[in-house]
Amino acid sequence: MYQLLRSLLFLFDPEKVHYFSMNSFRLLCKIPGVQALLRRFFTPKETSPFIVFNISFPNKVGLAAGFDKNARYLNELQVMGFGCVEIGTVTPKAQAGNDKPRLFRLPKDKALINRMGFNNDGVEVVVSRLKTWRSKASSQLVIGGNIGKNKITPNEDAWKDYAACFTALHDYVDYFVVNVSSPNTPGLRELQEKDALKKILTHLQMLNKNYASPKPILLKIAPDLTNEQLNDVISLAVDIQLDGLVAANTTVDRSNLITTADAVEKIGAGGLSGKPVHQRSTAIVQYIHQKTNGTIPIIASGGIFTAADAVEKINAGASLVQVWTGFIYEGPSIVKNICKGL
Ligand SMILES: Cc1cc2nc3c(=O)[nH]c(=O)nc-3n(C[C@H](O)[C@H](O)[C@H](O)COP(=O)(O)O)c2cc1C
């Protein structure tokens, strides 16, 4: 059924389809009785709560950052069975992101390329949506807050942007993810360098100590890091007792694609996601898990479409998994289907 709908949706611009689909689903949920029916249909049955970094997750399948950047669709995503949604990347000030088109499908590779550029409504607007969401009795999602810096903020001041988002969101999210790994904000990934990272993360940890209930702080890394860079990240994470890592973001690598080189070149710059990042993301999860003897919880992201993909990540050492591109290709039953096979 979804395959048919997908063929239709894939005829149109990916970014427009994204909002059209989520808004249509919202309308559907407004028809009396329909939301409860959909919820019963999509909610995975074979799950029991799973505790990681002291948070109880309703199931192991979350939605990766960038899908609901502005916390606009939390109710709909909960209806679709997600246990956790990572909102963001949120920056202190609203920003428009890169020029459109900036999201492209590579159906032959079951992949996407995006150069969104942290388009988001800014932290204040997102906080007000989260406040409303939290006040509803029906809200059960675990919410991750993925935070970043504005494009105009120079890297030496980046720590201030992360701190501003962290402070504003602290009461409204369950955990934080520091995103220094998007390829679409110029220079951002330089912040993965050890000293820059240490400054940002230790400052957030210092702020965190002042709260009655500190929130777990995780770091999201790029799949393009060399083993040497990965070793630096791992030793820093161990040194400062980071709560976890998210592995991994989109890649700038374009090797081994089925889509023709001409077509890929025409799309241009951006982060590649989906099936082509699957293997590298598993390898990184395994590498971190082995190097740390499993002492740092890992959320796996990258090319997860099926239960078998998720099992592979969990066997490699992941505690939880997140989907994004798989959701586009597999449809809203993805959470239910993955949970069934876990
Ligand atoms: C259109 C799009 C936008 C994204 N935006 C963000 C973002 O704002 N912050 C972030 O940390 N990751 C972002 N990502 C990366 C995803 O969260 C995920 O880590 C990556 O796509 C790999 O997973 P996948 O293969 O399941 O898509 C984005 C991905 C896509 C496709």
XYZ file of C-alpha atoms and ligand atoms in Angstrom:
373
model
C 0.000 0.000 0.000
C 2.737 2.476 1.018
C 4.766 1.466 -2.082
C 1.904 2.761 -4.231
C 1.573 5.994 -2.283
C 5.357 6.393 -2.386
C 5.457 6.157 -6.202
C 2.940 8.980 -6.293
C 4.687 11.124 -3.685
C 8.055 10.622 -5.398
C 6.690 12.462 -8.467
C 6.838 15.730 -6.520
C 9.470 17.927 -4.870
C 10.845 16.103 -1.773
C 10.710 19.047 0.623
C 7.130 19.964 -0.381
C 6.098 16.313 -0.052
C 7.622 16.207 3.442
C 5.330 18.950 4.745
C 2.358 17.888 2.610
C 2.520 14.332 4.007
C 2.866 15.379 7.626
C 0.094 17.995 7.314
C -2.192 15.461 5.605
C -1.533 12.946 8.374
C -2.375 15.656 10.911
C -5.707 16.309 9.169
C -6.427 12.585 9.160
C -5.801 12.464 12.913
C -8.383 15.221 13.425
C -11.246 13.063 12.095
C -13.073 11.798 15.208
C -11.931 8.298 16.133
C -9.264 8.077 13.435
C -6.285 9.045 15.580
C -7.046 6.283 18.090
C -7.387 3.769 15.253
C -4.118 4.831 13.642
C -2.363 4.771 16.949
C -3.570 1.239 17.632
C -2.430 0.211 14.166
C 1.056 1.778 14.252
C 2.030 1.298 17.903
C 4.480 -1.595 18.196
C 3.130 -4.388 20.372
C 6.195 -6.450 21.160
C 8.058 -3.799 23.135
C 8.922 -3.157 26.707
C 10.471 0.090 28.018
C 14.232 0.233 27.674
C 16.428 2.334 29.961
C 19.469 4.176 28.597
C 21.274 7.048 30.352
C 18.565 6.874 33.031
C 15.766 7.555 30.560
C 13.023 5.039 29.955
C 12.405 4.754 26.196
C 9.021 3.229 25.189
C 10.844 1.323 22.419
C 14.259 1.304 20.758
C 13.306 3.124 17.553
C 13.620 6.892 17.437
C 13.291 9.503 14.729
C 16.628 11.094 13.838
C 17.229 14.840 13.920
C 16.203 16.975 10.976
C 12.822 15.371 10.327
C 10.868 17.463 12.826
C 13.326 20.310 13.229
C 10.767 22.639 14.800
C 8.787 20.245 17.021
C 5.699 20.724 14.863
C 4.625 17.109 14.422
C 5.177 15.452 17.804
C 1.601 14.221 18.136
C 1.588 12.713 14.626
C 4.968 11.031 15.190
C 3.771 9.562 18.457
C 0.720 8.173 16.622
C 3.151 6.560 14.138
C 4.708 4.610 17.014
C 7.962 6.463 17.602
C 9.303 6.097 21.135
C 11.585 9.051 20.786
C 11.882 12.063 18.506
C 15.045 14.124 18.251
C 13.951 17.653 17.410
C 16.298 20.127 15.721
C 18.889 20.932 14.819
C 17.791 24.069 16.636
C 19.907 27.228 16.591
C 19.569 30.307 18.853
C 18.118 32.515 16.102
C 15.722 31.416 13.387
C 17.392 30.948 10.014
C 16.102 30.172 6.522
C 18.744 27.627 5.543
C 20.153 27.197 2.054
C 18.397 28.058 -1.201
C 15.873 25.550 -2.553
C 15.940 22.941 -3.972
C 18.028 21.452 -1.182
C 16.638 17.950 -0.718
C 17.016 15.257 -3.392
C 16.055 11.584 -3.759
C 18.321 8.878 -5.138
C 15.742 6.071 -5.450
C 18.146 3.605 -7.086
C 20.357 3.863 -4.009
C 17.502 4.197 -1.516
C 19.188 7.405 -0.443
C 18.734 11.145 -0.028
C 21.076 14.090 -0.410
C 20.302 17.223 1.587
C 21.868 20.618 2.056
C 19.137 22.111 4.221
C 21.573 24.248 6.240
C 19.876 24.197 9.647
C 16.645 25.864 8.517
C 14.691 26.271 11.755
C 12.348 28.586 13.651
C 14.917 29.414 16.340
C 15.057 28.165 19.906
C 12.401 30.461 21.409
C 9.652 29.333 19.035
C 10.634 25.685 19.465
C 10.546 26.061 23.264
C 7.031 27.491 23.119
C 5.857 24.497 21.017
C 7.494 22.074 23.458
C 5.826 23.818 26.404
C 2.425 23.275 24.787
C 3.285 19.658 23.948
C 4.464 18.906 27.480
C 1.255 20.309 28.957
C -0.833 17.660 27.151
C -1.722 14.578 29.124
C -1.241 12.396 26.039
C 2.435 13.272 25.508
C 4.578 10.211 26.085
C 7.492 10.690 23.694
C 11.061 10.926 24.833
C 12.306 14.169 23.264
C 15.917 14.709 22.288
C 17.092 18.263 21.689
C 19.617 18.445 18.872
C 21.445 21.778 19.078
C 23.682 23.710 16.711
C 25.077 27.108 15.918
C 23.786 29.817 13.597
C 25.524 30.128 10.237
C 26.648 33.700 11.007
C 28.242 32.747 14.331
C 32.016 32.347 13.956
C 33.423 29.035 15.168
C 35.287 30.669 18.072
C 31.920 31.827 19.470
C 30.091 28.589 18.692
C 30.123 27.516 22.350
C 27.858 30.485 23.160
C 25.235 29.304 20.630
C 25.274 25.774 22.030
C 24.976 27.161 25.564
C 22.039 29.418 24.593
C 20.095 26.511 23.056
C 20.993 24.233 25.961
C 19.734 26.679 28.579
C 16.533 27.532 26.706
C 15.615 23.903 26.025
C 16.746 22.368 29.303
C 13.335 22.115 30.951
C 11.634 20.763 27.832
C 13.798 17.980 26.432
C 14.927 14.679 27.952
C 18.438 14.608 26.499
C 20.694 16.774 24.352
C 22.668 16.056 21.211
C 25.456 18.434 20.281
C 25.598 18.535 16.504
C 28.997 19.462 15.123
C 28.792 17.044 12.228
C 26.422 18.490 9.633
C 28.177 19.066 6.304
C 25.809 21.905 5.387
C 26.972 24.696 7.695
C 30.340 25.973 6.467
C 33.151 25.146 8.918
C 30.862 23.391 11.423
C 32.641 20.060 11.219
C 35.923 21.721 12.227
C 34.331 21.850 15.690
C 34.877 18.080 15.857
C 38.534 18.887 16.494
C 39.449 17.931 20.082
C 40.053 21.365 21.657
C 36.999 22.980 20.082
C 34.822 20.055 21.140
C 36.185 20.067 24.674
C 35.358 23.740 25.086
C 31.750 23.310 23.921
C 31.026 20.104 25.815
C 32.676 20.949 29.128
C 30.888 24.303 29.168
C 27.538 22.533 28.702
C 28.440 20.053 31.437
C 29.242 22.930 33.773
C 25.858 24.535 33.051
C 24.181 21.148 33.470
C 25.486 20.791 37.034
C 23.461 23.808 38.113
C 20.160 22.082 37.413
C 18.307 19.934 39.943
C 17.893 17.323 37.217
C 20.832 17.433 34.807
C 20.119 16.100 31.305
C 22.252 13.577 29.417
C 24.519 15.236 26.852
C 25.450 13.297 23.710
C 27.632 14.175 20.736
C 26.689 13.439 17.129
C 29.606 12.629 14.875
C 30.209 12.474 11.127
C 30.752 9.165 9.358
C 33.661 10.780 7.497
C 35.977 10.966 10.519
C 39.287 9.106 10.155
C 40.165 6.514 12.797
C 42.604 9.028 14.280
C 39.848 11.637 14.608
C 37.501 8.996 15.999
C 40.129 8.060 18.596
C 40.306 11.719 19.654
C 36.526 11.916 20.015
C 36.416 8.661 21.970
C 39.193 9.643 24.372
C 37.561 13.019 24.960
C 34.177 11.373 25.538
C 35.738 9.031 28.097
C 37.784 11.809 29.766
C 34.867 14.144 30.298
C 32.383 11.324 30.942
C 30.056 12.226 28.132
C 26.692 10.476 28.369
C 26.672 9.061 24.860
C 27.400 9.356 21.163
C 25.135 9.446 18.122
C 26.801 7.670 15.195
C 26.472 8.940 12.598
C 25.351 11.953 10.577
C 25.194 12.178 6.755
C 28.317 11.715 4.634
C 30.026 13.815 1.980
C 31.365 10.618 0.396
C 29.804 9.747 -2.968
C 31.526 6.442 -3.719
C 29.768 3.197 -4.726
C 26.482 4.779 -5.776
C 24.224 3.204 -8.403
C 22.900 6.642 -9.419
C 25.043 7.915 -12.312
C 27.974 10.184 -11.504
C 26.425 12.836 -13.771
C 23.151 12.830 -11.852
C 24.988 12.965 -8.527
C 27.159 15.823 -9.731
C 24.086 17.705 -10.909
C 22.575 17.473 -7.416
C 25.718 19.053 -5.983
C 26.876 19.510 -2.389
C 25.130 18.027 0.638
C 24.988 15.129 3.043
C 24.173 11.678 1.698
C 21.957 9.422 3.843
C 20.183 6.076 3.576
C 21.456 2.714 2.359
C 24.861 4.011 1.196
C 25.795 5.099 4.764
C 24.580 1.903 6.365
C 27.873 0.000 6.401
C 30.066 2.906 7.499
C 27.680 3.804 10.291
C 27.702 0.203 11.602
C 31.510 0.141 11.416
C 31.723 3.329 13.500
C 29.281 2.002 16.103
C 31.359 -1.184 16.371
C 34.638 0.737 16.568
C 33.395 2.977 19.394
C 31.829 0.062 21.246
C 35.045 -1.963 21.116
C 37.338 0.946 22.005
C 35.219 1.879 25.026
C 34.370 -1.676 26.100
C 30.740 -0.715 25.783
C 30.979 1.934 28.487
C 29.509 4.738 26.340
C 25.926 4.336 25.145
C 25.593 4.736 21.380
C 22.543 5.753 19.378
C 22.948 4.368 15.862
C 21.835 6.414 12.873
C 22.510 5.640 9.234
C 20.747 3.455 6.694
C 18.307 1.711 9.021
C 15.313 0.493 7.002
C 14.400 -2.901 8.454
C 14.528 -4.941 11.654
C 17.612 -6.724 10.274
C 19.360 -3.350 9.852
C 18.474 -2.419 13.417
C 19.626 -5.778 14.785
C 22.940 -5.300 12.984
C 23.433 -1.939 14.715
C 22.450 -3.340 18.113
C 24.814 -6.283 17.651
C 27.544 -3.778 16.786
C 26.970 -2.107 20.162
C 24.144 0.399 19.750
C 21.658 0.844 22.584
C 19.044 2.580 20.454
C 18.486 3.198 16.750
C 17.139 6.145 14.794
C 15.593 6.282 11.342
C 15.221 9.101 8.816
C 15.758 8.085 5.187
C 14.319 4.640 5.923
C 11.097 6.329 7.038
C 10.759 7.955 3.596
C 11.342 4.690 1.739
C 9.519 2.272 4.089
C 6.651 4.490 5.273
C 4.919 4.979 8.616
C 4.878 1.276 9.540
C 8.666 1.360 9.919
C 8.672 1.578 13.735
C 6.158 -1.237 14.111
C 8.030 -3.414 11.595
C 11.431 -2.853 13.186
C 10.156 -3.453 16.729
C 8.507 -6.689 15.578
C 11.867 -8.055 14.483
C 13.955 -6.922 17.446
C 16.761 16.137 5.055
C 17.629 15.786 6.225
C 17.855 16.739 7.200
C 18.684 16.432 8.278
N 18.878 17.382 9.241
C 19.638 17.078 10.317
C 19.803 18.025 11.348
O 19.255 19.124 11.326
N 20.607 17.671 12.402
C 21.224 16.460 12.489
O 21.916 16.188 13.468
N 21.057 15.532 11.520
C 20.293 15.813 10.441
N 20.121 14.882 9.464
C 20.829 13.590 9.572
C 19.933 12.513 10.140
O 19.533 12.827 11.449
C 20.639 11.143 10.142
O 21.682 11.167 11.087
C 21.208 10.776 8.791
O 20.299 11.094 7.763
C 21.545 9.280 8.691
O 20.416 8.475 8.921
P 19.500 7.859 7.748
O 20.411 7.111 6.821
O 18.528 6.986 8.474
O 18.845 9.003 7.067
C 19.299 15.158 8.378
C 19.045 14.202 7.391
C 18.217 14.493 6.329
C 17.966 13.443 5.275
